[in-house]
Short mmCIF file of C-alpha atoms in Angstrom, two decimals:
data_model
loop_
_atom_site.label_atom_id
_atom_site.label_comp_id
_atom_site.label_asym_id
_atom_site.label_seq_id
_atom_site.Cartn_x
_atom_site.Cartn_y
_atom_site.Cartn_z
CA UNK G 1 68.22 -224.72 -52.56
CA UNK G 2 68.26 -222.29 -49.92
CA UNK G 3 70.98 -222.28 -46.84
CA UNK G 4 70.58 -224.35 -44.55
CA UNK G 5 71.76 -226.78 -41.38
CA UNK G 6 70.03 -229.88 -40.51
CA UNK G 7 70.75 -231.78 -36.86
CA UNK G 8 70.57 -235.15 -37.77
CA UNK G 9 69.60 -235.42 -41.14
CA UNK G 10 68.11 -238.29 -42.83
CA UNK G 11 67.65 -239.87 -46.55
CA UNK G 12 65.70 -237.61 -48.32
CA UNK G 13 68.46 -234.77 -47.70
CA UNK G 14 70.29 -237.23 -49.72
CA UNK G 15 68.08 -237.37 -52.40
CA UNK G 16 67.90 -233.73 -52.13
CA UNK G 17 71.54 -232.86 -52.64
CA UNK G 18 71.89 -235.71 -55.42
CA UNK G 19 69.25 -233.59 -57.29
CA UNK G 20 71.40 -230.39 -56.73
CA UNK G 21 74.66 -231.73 -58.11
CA UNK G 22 73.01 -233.90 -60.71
CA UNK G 23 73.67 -231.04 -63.10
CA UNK G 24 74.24 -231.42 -67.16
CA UNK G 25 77.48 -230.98 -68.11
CA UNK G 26 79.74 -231.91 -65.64
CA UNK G 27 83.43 -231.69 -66.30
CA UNK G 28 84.11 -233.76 -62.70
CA UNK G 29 80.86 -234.97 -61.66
CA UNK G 30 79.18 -235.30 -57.59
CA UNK G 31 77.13 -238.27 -57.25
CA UNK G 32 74.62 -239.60 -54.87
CA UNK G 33 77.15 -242.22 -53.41
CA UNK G 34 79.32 -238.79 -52.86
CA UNK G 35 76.42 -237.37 -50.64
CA UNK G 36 75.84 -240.42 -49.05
CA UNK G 37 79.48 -240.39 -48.07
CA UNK G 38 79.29 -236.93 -46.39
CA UNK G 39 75.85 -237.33 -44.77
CA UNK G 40 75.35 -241.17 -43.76
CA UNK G 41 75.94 -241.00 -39.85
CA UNK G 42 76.74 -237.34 -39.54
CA UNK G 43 75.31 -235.53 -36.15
CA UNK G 44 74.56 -232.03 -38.27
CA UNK G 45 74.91 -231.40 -42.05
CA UNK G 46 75.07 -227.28 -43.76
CA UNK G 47 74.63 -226.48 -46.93
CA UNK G 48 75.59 -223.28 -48.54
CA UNK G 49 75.34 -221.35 -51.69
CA UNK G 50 77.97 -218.46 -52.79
CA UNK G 51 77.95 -216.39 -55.45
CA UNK G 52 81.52 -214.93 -56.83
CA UNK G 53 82.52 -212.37 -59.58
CA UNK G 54 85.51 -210.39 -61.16
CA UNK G 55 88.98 -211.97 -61.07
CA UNK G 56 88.63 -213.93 -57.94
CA UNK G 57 85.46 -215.57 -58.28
CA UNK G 58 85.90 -219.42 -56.91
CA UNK G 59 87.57 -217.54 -54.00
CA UNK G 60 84.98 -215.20 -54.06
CA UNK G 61 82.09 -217.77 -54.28
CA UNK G 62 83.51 -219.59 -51.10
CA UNK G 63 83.48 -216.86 -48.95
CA UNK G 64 80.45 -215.51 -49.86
CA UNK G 65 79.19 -219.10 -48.94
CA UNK G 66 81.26 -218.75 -45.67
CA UNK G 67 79.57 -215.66 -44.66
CA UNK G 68 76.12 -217.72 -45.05
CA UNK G 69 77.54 -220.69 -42.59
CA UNK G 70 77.50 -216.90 -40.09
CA UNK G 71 73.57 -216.64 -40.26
CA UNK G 72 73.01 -220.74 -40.98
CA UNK G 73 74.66 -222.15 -38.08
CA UNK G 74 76.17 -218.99 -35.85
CA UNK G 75 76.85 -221.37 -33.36
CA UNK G 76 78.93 -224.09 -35.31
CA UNK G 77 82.26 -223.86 -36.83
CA UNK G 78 81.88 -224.41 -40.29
CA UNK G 79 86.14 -225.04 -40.55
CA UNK G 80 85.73 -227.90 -38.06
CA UNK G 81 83.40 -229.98 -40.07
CA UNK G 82 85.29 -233.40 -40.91
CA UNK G 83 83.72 -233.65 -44.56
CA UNK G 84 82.97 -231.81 -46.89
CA UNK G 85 81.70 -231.10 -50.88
CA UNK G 86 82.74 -228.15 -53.02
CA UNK G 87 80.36 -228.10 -56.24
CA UNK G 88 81.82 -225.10 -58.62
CA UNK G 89 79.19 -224.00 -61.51
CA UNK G 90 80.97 -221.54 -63.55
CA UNK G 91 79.45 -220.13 -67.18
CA UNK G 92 80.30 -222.36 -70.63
CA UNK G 93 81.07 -218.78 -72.31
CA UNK G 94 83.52 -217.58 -69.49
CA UNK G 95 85.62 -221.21 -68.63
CA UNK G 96 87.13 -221.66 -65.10
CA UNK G 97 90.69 -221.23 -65.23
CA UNK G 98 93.31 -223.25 -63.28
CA UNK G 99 94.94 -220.23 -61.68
CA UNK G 100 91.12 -219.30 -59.94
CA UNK G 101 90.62 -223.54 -58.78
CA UNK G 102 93.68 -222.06 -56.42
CA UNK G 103 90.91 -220.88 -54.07
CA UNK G 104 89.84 -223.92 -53.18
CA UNK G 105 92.97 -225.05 -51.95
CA UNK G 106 93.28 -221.92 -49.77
CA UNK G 107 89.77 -222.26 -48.19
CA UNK G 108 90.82 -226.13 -47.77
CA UNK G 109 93.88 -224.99 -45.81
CA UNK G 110 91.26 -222.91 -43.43
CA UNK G 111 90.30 -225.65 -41.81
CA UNK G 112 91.29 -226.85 -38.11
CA UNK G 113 90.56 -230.89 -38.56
CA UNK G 114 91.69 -232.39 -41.80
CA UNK G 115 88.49 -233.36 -43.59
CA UNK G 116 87.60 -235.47 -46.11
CA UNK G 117 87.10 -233.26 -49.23
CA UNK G 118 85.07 -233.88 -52.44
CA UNK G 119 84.60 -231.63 -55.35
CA UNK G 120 82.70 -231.32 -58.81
CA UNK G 121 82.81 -228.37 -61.32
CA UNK G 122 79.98 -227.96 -63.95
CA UNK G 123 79.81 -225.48 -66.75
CA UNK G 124 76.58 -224.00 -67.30
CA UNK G 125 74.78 -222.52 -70.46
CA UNK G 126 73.26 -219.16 -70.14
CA UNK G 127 75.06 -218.16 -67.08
CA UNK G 128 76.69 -214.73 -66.20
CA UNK G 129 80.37 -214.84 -65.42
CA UNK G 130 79.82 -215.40 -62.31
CA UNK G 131 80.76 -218.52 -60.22
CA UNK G 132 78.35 -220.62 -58.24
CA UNK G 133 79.49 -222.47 -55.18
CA UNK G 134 78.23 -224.72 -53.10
CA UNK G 135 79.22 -225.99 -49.64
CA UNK G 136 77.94 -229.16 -47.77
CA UNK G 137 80.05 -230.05 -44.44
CA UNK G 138 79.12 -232.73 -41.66
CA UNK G 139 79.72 -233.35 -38.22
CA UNK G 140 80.20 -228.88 -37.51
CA UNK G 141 81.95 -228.42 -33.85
CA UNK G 142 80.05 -226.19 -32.07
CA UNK G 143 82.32 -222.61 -31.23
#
């Protein structure tokens, strides 16, 4: 799924996103009540994909995704969203280790309201060591 950011956005974005985090092997697992929890009644939805690597990748991954939400939506602020998923995919031959999940907690503290946060982490087969994130937020202020 590409980057994007959808004004009012409907069911089948749902659907969409359930499809997206409906991955094998999930060690804490994003569901399509999840999605519907983020996007049911929101005004504007982004999603956004990051790619991290080396010793920092979750924190890495985020921002990477952050610098999409620049392009995506330049005229929202992605840290005033008021919910918000954080799917990590990391590589079954290179595990996520606690000390890199830290990452999320500082891009959590980034943000000016105090959203609702959910968050998954998969392990994939046949993945480089890189880490995958993804990023959906609702209800974006606009700057």
């Amino acid at each position: 799924m590409k980057n994007l950011f959808i004004e009012q956005p409907n069911d089948d974005i749902i659907i969409e996103l359930e499809h997206l985090y409906s991955i094998d092997n999930g060690i804490i697992n994003i569901g399509i009540e999840d999605c519907q929890s983020i996007i049911s009644g929101a005004k504007n939805v982004i999603i956004l994909k990051g790619k991290g690597t080396g010793s920092n990748r979750v924190s890495n991954a985020l921002e990477d995704a952050v610098l999409h939400s620049c392009k995506t939506a330049a005229e929202y602020d992605l840290f005033s969203a008021d919910k918000v998923i954080i799917k990590l995919l990391y590589p079954k031959e290179n595990q996520l280790m606690l000390k890199e999940a830290s990452g999320i907690l500082d891009f959590a503290d980034m943000f000016t309201s105090k959203p609702t946060f959910i968050w998954g982490i998969s392990e994939m087969v046949n993945m480089q060591d890189d880490v995958i994130a993804f990023i959906v937020a609702s209800n974006l202020a606009k700057k």
